[in-house]
Coordinates of C-alpha atoms and ligand atoms in Angstrom, one line a residue:
M2 CA 81.4 -151.8 -97.6
C3 CA 82.1 -153.6 -94.6
G4 CA 82.7 -151.5 -91.5
I5 CA 85.4 -152.3 -88.7
V6 CA 85.7 -150.9 -85.2
G7 CA 87.8 -151.9 -82.3
F8 CA 88.3 -150.6 -78.7
N9 CA 90.8 -151.5 -76.1
G10 CA 90.8 -149.2 -73.1
H11 CA 89.4 -149.0 -69.5
Q12 CA 85.5 -148.8 -70.2
Q13 CA 83.1 -151.5 -71.4
A14 CA 83.9 -152.1 -75.0
A15 CA 80.5 -153.1 -76.5
P16 CA 78.6 -150.0 -76.1
I17 CA 81.6 -148.1 -77.8
L18 CA 81.9 -150.8 -80.6
L19 CA 78.1 -150.5 -81.1
Q20 CA 78.3 -146.5 -81.2
G21 CA 81.1 -147.0 -83.8
L22 CA 79.4 -149.4 -86.1
T23 CA 76.3 -146.8 -85.9
K24 CA 78.6 -144.3 -87.3
L25 CA 79.6 -146.6 -90.0
E26 CA 76.2 -147.8 -90.9
Y27 CA 76.3 -145.4 -93.9
R28 CA 79.0 -147.7 -95.6
G29 CA 76.3 -150.4 -96.3
Y30 CA 75.9 -153.7 -94.5
D31 CA 73.6 -156.5 -94.2
S32 CA 74.6 -158.2 -90.8
A33 CA 76.6 -157.3 -87.9
G34 CA 78.7 -158.8 -85.0
L35 CA 81.1 -158.2 -82.2
C36 CA 83.5 -159.9 -79.9
V37 CA 84.3 -158.6 -76.4
R38 CA 86.8 -160.1 -74.0
D39 CA 87.1 -159.5 -70.2
G40 CA 90.6 -160.0 -69.1
S41 CA 91.6 -163.6 -69.8
E42 CA 88.0 -164.9 -69.6
P43 CA 87.1 -166.5 -73.0
A44 CA 85.9 -164.1 -75.6
V45 CA 82.2 -163.6 -76.4
I46 CA 80.9 -163.5 -79.9
I47 CA 77.5 -162.2 -80.8
K48 CA 76.1 -161.8 -84.3
A49 CA 72.9 -160.8 -85.9
K50 CA 71.5 -160.7 -89.5
G51 CA 70.0 -157.4 -90.7
R52 CA 69.9 -154.0 -89.2
L53 CA 72.3 -153.1 -86.4
S54 CA 69.2 -152.6 -84.1
V55 CA 69.0 -156.4 -84.0
L56 CA 72.4 -156.8 -82.6
K57 CA 71.8 -153.9 -80.2
E58 CA 68.7 -155.7 -78.9
K59 CA 70.6 -159.0 -78.6
T60 CA 73.1 -157.3 -76.4
N61 CA 71.0 -154.8 -74.6
D62 CA 72.8 -152.0 -76.3
G63 CA 76.0 -153.7 -75.5
L64 CA 75.4 -153.7 -71.7
S65 CA 75.0 -157.4 -71.4
V66 CA 78.4 -158.1 -72.8
H67 CA 81.3 -157.5 -70.3
G68 CA 85.0 -156.6 -71.4
D69 CA 87.2 -153.7 -72.1
C70 CA 88.8 -155.1 -75.2
G71 CA 86.7 -155.9 -78.4
I72 CA 86.2 -155.9 -82.1
G73 CA 83.0 -155.2 -84.2
H74 CA 82.0 -155.4 -87.7
T75 CA 79.2 -154.6 -90.2
R76 CA 79.2 -157.1 -93.2
W77 CA 78.3 -156.4 -96.8
A78 CA 78.1 -159.9 -98.3
T79 CA 80.5 -160.8 -101.0
H80 CA 81.3 -164.4 -100.4
G81 CA 78.2 -166.1 -98.9
E82 CA 74.7 -164.7 -98.4
P83 CA 73.8 -162.4 -95.6
S84 CA 73.2 -164.7 -92.6
E85 CA 74.2 -164.9 -88.9
T86 CA 76.5 -167.7 -89.7
N87 CA 78.5 -165.8 -92.4
A88 CA 78.4 -162.6 -90.3
H89 CA 81.6 -161.6 -88.6
P90 CA 83.5 -162.0 -86.2
H91 CA 84.8 -165.4 -87.3
C92 CA 86.8 -167.8 -85.1
S93 CA 88.9 -171.0 -85.4
D94 CA 87.4 -174.3 -84.2
D95 CA 89.0 -173.8 -80.8
G96 CA 88.6 -170.2 -80.3
N97 CA 92.3 -169.6 -80.6
V98 CA 92.0 -166.8 -83.3
I99 CA 89.0 -164.6 -83.6
G100 CA 88.8 -162.1 -86.1
V101 CA 86.8 -159.4 -88.3
H102 CA 87.8 -158.7 -92.1
N103 CA 86.8 -156.1 -94.7
G104 CA 88.1 -156.8 -98.1
I105 CA 88.4 -159.8 -100.5
I106 CA 90.6 -162.9 -100.4
E107 CA 91.0 -163.6 -104.0
N108 CA 92.9 -167.1 -103.5
Y109 CA 90.5 -168.2 -100.8
Q110 CA 89.8 -171.6 -102.8
E111 CA 93.5 -172.4 -102.9
L112 CA 93.9 -171.5 -99.2
K113 CA 91.0 -173.4 -98.2
E114 CA 92.2 -176.6 -99.9
K115 CA 95.6 -176.2 -98.2
L116 CA 93.7 -175.9 -94.8
L117 CA 91.3 -178.9 -95.4
R118 CA 94.4 -181.0 -96.2
N119 CA 95.5 -180.0 -92.8
G120 CA 92.4 -181.1 -90.9
Y121 CA 90.4 -177.9 -90.7
T122 CA 86.8 -177.7 -91.3
F123 CA 84.6 -174.7 -92.2
Y124 CA 81.1 -173.5 -90.9
S125 CA 80.7 -170.5 -93.2
E126 CA 80.8 -169.5 -96.9
T127 CA 83.2 -166.7 -96.2
D128 CA 86.6 -166.0 -97.3
T129 CA 87.2 -164.5 -93.9
E130 CA 86.9 -167.8 -92.0
I131 CA 89.5 -169.0 -94.2
A132 CA 91.9 -166.2 -93.3
I133 CA 91.2 -166.4 -89.8
K134 CA 92.0 -170.3 -89.8
L135 CA 95.2 -169.7 -92.0
I136 CA 96.6 -167.4 -89.2
D137 CA 95.6 -170.1 -86.5
Y138 CA 97.5 -172.8 -88.6
Y139 CA 100.6 -170.5 -88.9
Y140 CA 100.3 -169.7 -85.4
K141 CA 100.4 -173.3 -84.3
K142 CA 103.0 -174.2 -86.8
Y143 CA 105.7 -171.6 -86.0
L144 CA 106.3 -169.3 -83.0
H145 CA 103.1 -169.1 -81.3
T146 CA 103.1 -165.3 -81.7
P147 CA 100.7 -163.3 -83.3
V148 CA 102.7 -160.9 -85.4
D149 CA 104.6 -163.9 -86.8
A150 CA 101.6 -165.8 -87.6
I151 CA 99.7 -162.9 -89.3
N152 CA 102.8 -162.3 -91.3
H153 CA 103.1 -165.8 -92.6
A154 CA 99.4 -165.7 -93.6
L155 CA 99.6 -162.4 -95.3
V156 CA 102.5 -163.7 -97.5
R157 CA 99.9 -166.5 -98.7
I158 CA 97.0 -164.3 -99.0
R159 CA 96.1 -162.6 -102.3
G160 CA 93.6 -159.8 -102.3
S161 CA 92.5 -156.9 -100.0
Y162 CA 92.0 -156.9 -96.3
A163 CA 91.7 -154.8 -93.2
L164 CA 91.9 -157.4 -90.4
E165 CA 91.4 -157.2 -86.6
L166 CA 92.3 -160.2 -84.7
M167 CA 92.2 -161.4 -81.0
F168 CA 94.3 -164.3 -79.8
K169 CA 93.3 -166.7 -76.9
D170 CA 96.8 -166.4 -75.5
Y171 CA 97.1 -162.7 -75.6
P172 CA 94.2 -161.2 -73.7
G173 CA 94.0 -157.3 -73.6
E174 CA 95.4 -157.0 -77.2
I175 CA 94.0 -156.6 -80.6
Y176 CA 96.1 -157.2 -83.7
V177 CA 95.4 -155.5 -87.0
A178 CA 96.7 -155.8 -90.6
R179 CA 95.7 -153.7 -93.7
K180 CA 96.2 -154.0 -97.4
D181 CA 94.0 -151.9 -99.9
S182 CA 91.2 -151.6 -97.3
P183 CA 90.6 -148.6 -95.3
M184 CA 91.7 -148.8 -91.4
I185 CA 92.8 -146.0 -89.0
L186 CA 94.0 -146.2 -85.4
G187 CA 93.4 -143.6 -82.7
I188 CA 94.6 -142.9 -79.3
A189 CA 93.2 -140.9 -76.3
N190 CA 93.4 -141.0 -72.7
G191 CA 95.1 -144.4 -72.3
E192 CA 92.7 -146.0 -74.6
S193 CA 92.9 -147.2 -78.3
Y194 CA 90.4 -147.0 -80.9
I195 CA 90.2 -148.8 -84.5
A196 CA 87.9 -148.0 -87.3
S197 CA 87.5 -148.3 -91.3
D198 CA 86.8 -144.5 -91.4
V199 CA 87.1 -141.5 -89.2
P200 CA 83.4 -140.8 -88.3
A201 CA 83.5 -143.7 -86.0
I202 CA 86.0 -142.5 -83.6
L203 CA 85.8 -138.7 -84.1
K204 CA 83.7 -138.5 -80.7
Y205 CA 86.6 -140.0 -78.8
T206 CA 89.7 -138.8 -80.7
R207 CA 91.2 -136.7 -83.5
T208 CA 94.7 -138.2 -83.2
V209 CA 95.0 -141.0 -85.7
Y210 CA 97.4 -143.2 -87.2
Y211 CA 97.1 -144.2 -90.9
I212 CA 98.5 -147.7 -91.1
G213 CA 100.1 -148.5 -94.3
N214 CA 99.6 -151.3 -96.9
Q215 CA 100.9 -154.6 -95.7
Q216 CA 101.7 -153.2 -92.2
L217 CA 100.5 -154.7 -88.9
A218 CA 100.0 -153.4 -85.5
R219 CA 99.6 -154.5 -81.9
V220 CA 96.9 -152.5 -80.1
G221 CA 97.4 -152.3 -76.3
K222 CA 95.4 -149.9 -74.1
G223 CA 96.7 -146.5 -75.3
E224 CA 99.6 -147.8 -76.9
I225 CA 100.0 -149.0 -80.4
T226 CA 103.2 -150.7 -82.0
F227 CA 103.5 -151.0 -85.8
Y228 CA 105.3 -153.8 -87.7
N229 CA 106.4 -154.4 -91.4
L230 CA 105.8 -157.8 -93.0
D231 CA 109.3 -159.0 -91.7
G232 CA 108.0 -158.5 -88.1
D233 CA 110.3 -155.4 -87.6
E234 CA 108.9 -152.7 -85.6
I235 CA 108.4 -149.4 -87.5
E236 CA 107.3 -145.8 -86.7
I237 CA 104.3 -144.2 -87.8
E238 CA 103.7 -140.8 -87.0
P239 CA 100.2 -139.5 -85.6
K240 CA 98.2 -137.0 -87.6
T241 CA 95.4 -134.7 -86.4
V242 CA 92.0 -134.9 -88.2
E243 CA 90.7 -131.6 -88.9
W244 CA 87.1 -132.5 -89.2
D245 CA 84.9 -132.0 -85.9
A246 CA 82.5 -134.5 -84.2
A247 CA 79.7 -132.3 -85.2
A248 CA 80.4 -132.6 -88.8
A249 CA 79.4 -136.4 -88.7
E250 CA 75.9 -135.6 -87.1
K251 CA 72.7 -134.8 -88.7
G252 CA 72.5 -131.5 -87.2
G253 CA 68.7 -131.2 -86.9
Y254 CA 68.1 -132.6 -90.3
E255 CA 66.0 -135.8 -91.0
H256 CA 68.6 -137.2 -93.2
F257 CA 72.4 -136.7 -93.7
M258 CA 71.5 -136.3 -97.6
M259 CA 69.6 -133.3 -96.7
K260 CA 72.2 -131.9 -94.3
E261 CA 74.8 -132.5 -97.0
I262 CA 73.0 -130.8 -99.9
H263 CA 72.6 -127.6 -97.6
E264 CA 76.3 -127.8 -96.8
Q265 CA 77.3 -127.5 -100.4
P266 CA 77.6 -123.7 -100.4
K267 CA 80.2 -124.0 -97.8
A268 CA 81.9 -127.1 -99.4
V269 CA 82.4 -125.2 -102.7
Q270 CA 83.5 -122.2 -101.0
D271 CA 86.0 -123.8 -98.8
T272 CA 87.4 -126.0 -101.7
L273 CA 87.9 -122.8 -104.0
H274 CA 89.5 -121.0 -101.2
S275 CA 92.1 -123.6 -100.4
V276 CA 93.6 -122.6 -103.9
E277 CA 92.3 -119.3 -104.6
H278 CA 93.1 -116.2 -102.7
D279 CA 92.6 -112.5 -103.7
G280 CA 91.6 -113.7 -107.3
V281 CA 94.6 -115.8 -107.9
I282 CA 94.5 -119.6 -108.1
D283 CA 97.7 -121.1 -106.8
L284 CA 98.2 -124.9 -107.3
S285 CA 101.6 -125.0 -105.8
G286 CA 100.5 -126.9 -102.9
I287 CA 99.4 -129.5 -105.2
G288 CA 102.9 -129.7 -106.6
I289 CA 102.2 -129.4 -110.5
T290 CA 104.7 -127.1 -111.9
D291 CA 103.9 -124.5 -114.8
E292 CA 106.5 -126.4 -117.0
Q293 CA 104.6 -129.7 -116.5
I294 CA 101.4 -128.0 -117.4
Q295 CA 102.7 -126.2 -120.4
K296 CA 104.0 -129.7 -121.8
L297 CA 100.4 -131.4 -121.3
R298 CA 99.1 -133.1 -124.5
Q299 CA 96.5 -135.5 -122.9
I300 CA 94.7 -135.8 -119.6
Y301 CA 92.8 -138.8 -118.6
I302 CA 90.1 -138.4 -116.0
V303 CA 89.4 -141.8 -114.2
A304 CA 86.7 -142.5 -111.7
C305 CA 83.4 -144.2 -110.7
G306 CA 79.7 -143.2 -110.4
S307 CA 79.2 -139.5 -109.4
A308 CA 82.9 -138.8 -109.6
Y309 CA 83.1 -140.0 -113.3
H310 CA 80.1 -137.6 -113.9
V311 CA 82.2 -134.8 -112.4
G312 CA 85.0 -136.0 -115.0
V313 CA 82.5 -135.8 -117.8
A314 CA 81.4 -132.2 -116.9
A315 CA 85.2 -131.4 -116.3
Q316 CA 86.2 -132.8 -119.8
Y317 CA 84.1 -129.9 -121.6
V318 CA 85.7 -127.4 -119.3
L319 CA 89.3 -128.5 -119.5
E320 CA 89.2 -129.0 -123.2
D321 CA 87.6 -125.4 -123.5
L322 CA 89.5 -123.5 -121.4
A323 CA 93.0 -125.2 -121.3
G324 CA 92.9 -126.5 -124.9
I325 CA 94.0 -130.1 -123.7
P326 CA 92.2 -133.2 -125.0
V327 CA 90.7 -135.1 -122.1
R328 CA 89.6 -138.9 -122.2
V329 CA 87.0 -139.5 -119.2
E330 CA 87.4 -143.2 -118.3
L331 CA 85.3 -145.4 -115.8
A332 CA 87.9 -146.8 -113.5
S333 CA 86.6 -150.3 -113.9
E334 CA 87.1 -150.2 -117.6
F335 CA 90.3 -148.1 -117.6
R336 CA 92.0 -150.8 -115.2
Y337 CA 91.7 -153.7 -117.7
R338 CA 92.2 -151.7 -120.9
H339 CA 95.0 -151.6 -123.4
L340 CA 95.2 -148.1 -124.1
P341 CA 98.1 -147.1 -126.2
F342 CA 99.9 -144.3 -124.3
S343 CA 102.1 -142.1 -126.4
E344 CA 105.8 -142.3 -126.2
N345 CA 106.2 -139.3 -123.9
A346 CA 103.2 -140.0 -121.8
S347 CA 105.3 -139.8 -118.6
E348 CA 106.0 -136.1 -119.6
D349 CA 103.0 -134.8 -121.6
S350 CA 100.1 -136.8 -120.0
L351 CA 98.2 -136.5 -116.6
V352 CA 95.9 -138.9 -115.1
I353 CA 93.4 -137.4 -112.9
I354 CA 91.7 -139.7 -110.4
I355 CA 88.5 -138.3 -108.7
S356 CA 87.3 -139.9 -105.7
Q357 CA 85.4 -138.8 -102.3
S358 CA 86.4 -141.8 -100.2
G359 CA 89.9 -142.3 -102.0
E360 CA 89.3 -146.0 -101.3
T361 CA 87.2 -146.9 -104.3
A362 CA 88.9 -150.3 -105.4
D363 CA 88.5 -149.7 -109.0
S364 CA 89.9 -146.1 -108.7
L365 CA 92.7 -147.2 -106.6
A366 CA 93.7 -150.0 -109.3
A367 CA 93.4 -147.3 -112.2
L368 CA 95.8 -145.1 -110.2
R369 CA 98.3 -147.9 -109.9
K370 CA 98.0 -149.0 -113.6
A371 CA 98.8 -145.5 -114.5
H372 CA 101.9 -145.4 -112.2
E373 CA 102.7 -148.8 -113.9
K374 CA 102.9 -147.1 -117.3
G375 CA 104.8 -144.4 -116.0
L376 CA 102.2 -141.7 -116.1
P377 CA 102.1 -139.0 -113.5
T378 CA 98.8 -138.9 -111.4
L379 CA 96.6 -136.3 -109.6
G380 CA 94.1 -137.4 -107.1
V381 CA 91.1 -135.2 -106.2
V382 CA 90.3 -136.8 -103.0
N383 CA 88.0 -135.6 -99.9
V384 CA 89.3 -138.2 -97.3
V385 CA 92.6 -137.3 -95.9
G386 CA 95.1 -140.2 -95.7
S387 CA 93.0 -142.5 -97.9
S388 CA 94.6 -145.0 -100.1
I389 CA 94.4 -142.9 -103.4
A390 CA 95.6 -139.6 -101.5
R391 CA 98.5 -141.7 -100.2
E392 CA 99.6 -143.2 -103.6
A393 CA 99.0 -140.4 -106.0
D394 CA 101.8 -138.1 -107.2
H395 CA 99.9 -135.0 -106.4
V396 CA 96.8 -134.5 -104.3
F397 CA 94.0 -131.9 -104.4
Y398 CA 91.9 -132.2 -101.3
T399 CA 88.2 -131.2 -101.6
L400 CA 87.0 -129.5 -98.5
A401 CA 83.7 -131.1 -98.3
G402 CA 84.0 -132.7 -94.7
P403 CA 82.8 -136.0 -93.8
E404 CA 80.1 -137.2 -96.3
I405 CA 77.8 -139.7 -94.8
A406 CA 74.9 -140.1 -97.2
V407 CA 75.5 -142.8 -99.7
A408 CA 74.3 -140.4 -102.4
T409 CA 77.0 -138.2 -102.9
T410 CA 76.0 -134.3 -103.1
K411 CA 78.5 -132.0 -101.4
A412 CA 81.6 -134.0 -102.4
Y413 CA 80.4 -134.0 -106.1
S414 CA 80.0 -130.1 -105.7
A415 CA 83.4 -129.7 -104.3
Q416 CA 85.0 -132.0 -106.9
L417 CA 83.4 -129.9 -109.7
V418 CA 85.0 -126.7 -108.3
A419 CA 88.4 -128.3 -107.9
L420 CA 88.3 -129.3 -111.4
Y421 CA 87.3 -125.7 -112.5
T422 CA 90.2 -124.2 -110.7
I423 CA 92.4 -126.7 -112.4
A424 CA 91.0 -126.0 -115.9
I425 CA 91.3 -122.1 -115.4
Q426 CA 94.8 -122.3 -114.1
F427 CA 95.9 -124.8 -116.8
G428 CA 94.4 -122.6 -119.5
K429 CA 96.1 -119.3 -117.9
V430 CA 99.5 -121.1 -117.8
R431 CA 99.0 -122.3 -121.2
G432 CA 98.3 -118.7 -122.5
L433 CA 94.7 -119.4 -123.6
I434 CA 92.9 -117.4 -120.9
S435 CA 93.4 -113.5 -120.9
D436 CA 93.8 -111.6 -117.6
E437 CA 90.3 -110.2 -118.1
D438 CA 88.9 -113.6 -118.7
Y439 CA 90.7 -115.1 -115.7
T440 CA 89.5 -112.5 -113.3
K441 CA 85.9 -113.1 -114.7
Y442 CA 86.0 -116.7 -114.5
I443 CA 87.2 -116.5 -110.6
A444 CA 84.6 -114.0 -110.1
D445 CA 82.1 -116.6 -111.4
L446 CA 83.6 -119.2 -109.0
E447 CA 83.4 -116.8 -106.1
A448 CA 79.7 -116.3 -106.8
L449 CA 78.7 -120.0 -107.1
P450 CA 78.1 -120.6 -103.4
A451 CA 75.4 -117.8 -103.3
K452 CA 73.8 -119.1 -106.5
I453 CA 73.6 -122.6 -104.9
E454 CA 72.0 -121.0 -101.7
K455 CA 69.5 -119.2 -104.0
V456 CA 68.6 -122.5 -105.5
L457 CA 68.2 -124.2 -102.1
E458 CA 65.6 -121.5 -101.2
D459 CA 63.4 -122.9 -104.0
E460 CA 63.2 -126.2 -102.5
S461 CA 59.6 -126.3 -101.5
R462 CA 58.7 -126.0 -105.5
I463 CA 60.7 -129.2 -106.1
Q464 CA 59.3 -130.9 -103.2
W465 CA 55.9 -130.3 -104.6
F466 CA 56.7 -131.6 -108.0
A467 CA 58.5 -134.8 -106.6
A468 CA 55.5 -135.7 -104.6
K469 CA 53.4 -135.5 -107.7
Q470 CA 55.8 -137.5 -109.7
S471 CA 57.1 -139.9 -107.3
N472 CA 54.9 -142.9 -108.8
A473 CA 56.9 -142.6 -112.2
H474 CA 58.2 -145.8 -113.7
D475 CA 60.7 -144.4 -115.9
V476 CA 62.3 -141.1 -116.1
F477 CA 64.5 -140.0 -118.8
F478 CA 67.2 -137.0 -118.4
I479 CA 68.4 -135.3 -121.4
G480 CA 70.8 -132.6 -122.4
R481 CA 73.7 -131.7 -124.6
G482 CA 77.3 -130.9 -123.7
I483 CA 77.7 -130.0 -120.0
D484 CA 73.8 -130.5 -119.7
Y485 CA 74.2 -134.1 -120.6
A486 CA 76.9 -134.3 -117.7
I487 CA 74.3 -132.9 -115.4
S488 CA 71.6 -135.3 -116.7
L489 CA 74.0 -138.2 -115.8
E490 CA 74.3 -137.0 -112.4
G491 CA 70.6 -136.3 -112.0
S492 CA 69.7 -139.6 -113.1
L493 CA 72.0 -141.5 -111.0
K494 CA 70.9 -139.6 -108.0
L495 CA 67.2 -140.4 -108.8
K496 CA 67.7 -144.1 -109.3
E497 CA 70.1 -144.8 -106.5
I498 CA 67.8 -143.6 -103.7
S499 CA 64.3 -143.7 -105.2
Y500 CA 64.7 -147.1 -107.0
V501 CA 62.7 -145.6 -110.1
H502 CA 64.4 -146.5 -113.3
S503 CA 66.0 -143.6 -114.9
E504 CA 68.4 -143.0 -117.9
A505 CA 70.4 -140.1 -119.0
Y506 CA 70.9 -139.3 -122.7
A507 CA 72.6 -136.8 -124.8
A508 CA 69.6 -135.2 -126.3
G509 CA 70.6 -135.8 -129.8
E510 CA 71.1 -139.6 -129.2
L511 CA 67.3 -139.9 -128.5
K512 CA 66.5 -140.5 -132.1
H513 CA 68.9 -143.3 -132.3
G514 CA 66.7 -145.9 -130.0
T515 CA 65.5 -144.3 -127.0
I516 CA 62.7 -142.5 -128.2
S517 CA 60.9 -145.5 -128.8
L518 CA 60.5 -145.8 -125.0
I519 CA 58.5 -142.5 -124.8
E520 CA 54.8 -143.1 -124.2
D521 CA 51.9 -141.1 -122.7
G522 CA 53.0 -139.5 -119.5
T523 CA 56.7 -140.8 -119.6
L524 CA 58.6 -138.1 -117.4
V525 CA 61.4 -136.5 -119.4
I526 CA 63.7 -134.0 -117.7
S527 CA 65.2 -131.6 -120.0
V528 CA 68.4 -129.6 -119.0
L529 CA 69.0 -126.5 -120.6
T530 CA 71.8 -124.3 -119.3
Q531 CA 74.0 -124.0 -122.3
P532 CA 73.0 -121.0 -124.5
R533 CA 74.5 -122.3 -127.7
L534 CA 72.7 -125.6 -127.3
I535 CA 69.5 -124.7 -125.9
E536 CA 67.8 -124.5 -129.3
K537 CA 68.8 -127.9 -130.3
T538 CA 67.6 -129.6 -127.0
T539 CA 64.3 -127.7 -127.3
S540 CA 63.8 -129.5 -130.7
N541 CA 64.3 -132.7 -128.8
M542 CA 61.9 -131.7 -126.2
V543 CA 59.1 -131.2 -128.9
E544 CA 60.0 -134.5 -130.4
V545 CA 59.4 -136.3 -127.2
R546 CA 56.4 -134.1 -126.2
S547 CA 54.7 -135.1 -129.4
R548 CA 55.0 -138.6 -128.4
G549 CA 53.3 -138.0 -125.1
A550 CA 56.2 -137.3 -122.7
Y551 CA 55.4 -135.2 -119.7
L552 CA 58.1 -132.6 -119.5
M553 CA 60.3 -131.0 -116.9
G554 CA 62.5 -128.2 -117.9
L555 CA 65.6 -127.1 -116.0
T556 CA 67.1 -123.8 -117.1
T557 CA 68.6 -120.6 -116.2
Y558 CA 66.5 -117.4 -115.3
G559 CA 65.8 -115.7 -118.5
N560 CA 65.1 -118.6 -120.8
Y561 CA 61.3 -118.2 -120.3
D562 CA 60.4 -119.7 -123.7
V563 CA 61.0 -123.3 -121.9
E564 CA 57.7 -122.7 -120.1
D565 CA 55.8 -122.8 -123.3
L566 CA 57.0 -126.3 -124.0
A567 CA 57.4 -127.8 -120.4
D568 CA 54.7 -128.9 -118.3
F569 CA 56.9 -127.7 -115.3
T570 CA 59.9 -125.6 -115.3
T571 CA 62.5 -124.8 -112.7
Y572 CA 65.0 -122.1 -112.9
V573 CA 68.6 -121.6 -111.6
P574 CA 70.8 -118.7 -111.5
A575 CA 73.0 -118.2 -114.7
T576 CA 76.6 -118.5 -114.4
D577 CA 79.4 -118.7 -117.0
P578 CA 78.1 -121.9 -118.9
H579 CA 81.2 -123.8 -118.0
F580 CA 80.3 -124.0 -114.4
A581 CA 76.6 -124.4 -114.8
A582 CA 76.7 -128.2 -113.3
S583 CA 77.4 -126.6 -110.1
V584 CA 73.9 -124.8 -109.8
A585 CA 71.7 -126.9 -112.1
V586 CA 72.6 -130.3 -110.2
I587 CA 71.0 -128.9 -107.2
P588 CA 67.3 -129.1 -108.0
L589 CA 68.0 -132.5 -109.3
Q590 CA 69.5 -133.8 -105.9
L591 CA 66.4 -132.4 -104.3
L592 CA 64.2 -133.9 -106.8
A593 CA 66.0 -137.3 -106.1
Y594 CA 65.8 -136.7 -102.2
Y595 CA 62.0 -135.9 -102.4
F596 CA 61.0 -138.8 -104.7
A597 CA 62.8 -141.2 -102.2
V598 CA 61.0 -139.5 -99.2
S599 CA 57.6 -139.5 -101.0
R600 CA 58.2 -143.2 -101.5
G601 CA 59.0 -143.8 -98.0
L602 CA 62.6 -145.1 -98.5
D603 CA 65.8 -145.2 -96.6
V604 CA 67.4 -142.0 -98.2
D605 CA 70.7 -142.3 -96.5
K606 CA 71.2 -146.1 -96.9
P607 CA 69.6 -147.3 -100.1
R608 CA 69.4 -150.8 -100.5
N609 CA 72.2 -152.8 -102.1
L610 CA 74.6 -149.9 -102.1
A611 CA 77.7 -149.0 -100.0
K612 CA 79.3 -145.6 -99.5
S613 CA 82.8 -146.8 -100.4
V614 CA 83.2 -149.6 -102.9
T615 CA 86.3 -151.1 -101.6
V616 CA 85.9 -154.3 -103.6
E617 CA 85.7 -154.9 -107.2
Ligands
M6R725 O1 84.4 -142.5 -103.2 P1 84.2 -142.4 -104.6 O2 84.0 -140.9 -104.9 O3 85.2 -143.1 -105.3 O4 82.8 -143.1 -104.9 C1 82.5 -143.4 -106.3 C2 81.1 -143.8 -106.4 O5 81.0 -145.1 -105.8 C3 80.2 -142.8 -105.9 O6 80.2 -141.5 -106.6 C4 78.7 -143.3 -105.9 O7 78.4 -143.4 -107.5 C5 77.9 -142.6 -105.2 N1 76.8 -143.4 -104.6 C6 76.8 -141.8 -106.2 O8 76.0 -141.0 -105.3

């Protein structure tokens, strides 16, 4: 969602801010703006509705705005329509406080009334303007110091925020505060950087500070001082980011999504090898003990979107291999549900939160709910230092590297393999997997990267099929068991980037309603990787074909009977059926990609979507 950048150094700030915002474009936005200050001269604010290119044009790529200290923002509208007026930065009427904000101020109405009573007026529909004016109010009421004013305001604000602020009386300084919205700070060569996300500053520095919840910082040139809510100085240790700058570039591909699709063999291999060496899985780094694993009676997997689909696939694997009942829950539902947890839940349950960004608001809230109920949590997270990674009791980092395209591919694949290793190890510790099967499962995981590579070699066949079918209005994905989980992900990939309506159904459910939607030429994609369920799903294919469906079959080499039924069949290498999602999802990612390309759409930044959903 909104992207934030800041720079305080010895170069012109605006071009650096614009470069940073460009790197954050993937987060989703509908307007942009920046504020730059040259010494004690008044600050200059420039805003634009629409693409960042409009702001770049307005500022001549930043060259027409002078000053070495500034803040920038891309806005994803929540309160108030996308417009230049609602775009950030916002400022108090006399320009005393200027700021940008990512997050949501939940009690904005109550705060607005308080400010109205105190003579403030409002020009925008945003909650951010209220936050800025509240800080201005406390600045003038009390000590006339930024830290004190921000702290007074933060005590009154309910909601989430990553705030960047500039004060008229404090030239050459930026103040920031954070609660439940991502923000990192970086330092290099006597200059300071601020961003919502690592890719925006990777080019300049890999030394970063992860500012904590309800903490503040004064950002000078190359020096940052952190404060708590009482205004006391606190120490935060810098961390080194392992990702390199090239990882956040397109590397010759037309779109990040295609680059990331091709990075999947490596993402899977790196994630696997982070816990598996010489044929042995070692989860000790994650801190879950064998005793804990043996006691487990219930696992909850909680996530959103594609991460939820990983959970659906993992449910089958964990129940099968580790013999533990698993409930997979959408985080947005889990957080508000009154689930009756067992009396011993703190000892015999585990909540696994899966999240690429580690910042998804619903997933974070679900994690906190689990903690409130005393349940231990394990975060499967890609972004180091993200909120979920920081708050979970245990963390399994997926090593997918930065994922920029809104539609997840490599993070999904890395999450799958993380969950497989958990399932195998849990099964082994609980005595359900023999040494022989253990060795075989690990060999199967080791073989996945090469099998994914093989599917990628067949790309042109999918490209051809996608070009032929890209005018479809409705697409249905069907499968049973893990094939149903694969269908869910295939369907989401297709709809989110190609804007073609699609649905995924457990194949056996078709007859309970959906089959009435099948008419002449409706594209139905049938996933058949699970040997014991293939016959059943084949019957469902026969049913839809007799009602006019145009059939695509996605199956493993060897199941050549599928060709007799399907109009188009694509094959993937066979693997142990538990791990089939890892190979079978690849053609579906490619299909979605080529549908979107054929329809001339912006693959990496689909409309209305944000990479990391940091508001409810
Ligand atoms: O960062 P997270 O993994 O928590 O994100 C969850 C979903 O928002 C995400 O998977 C979303 O569904 C993707 N756009 C799917 O491609």
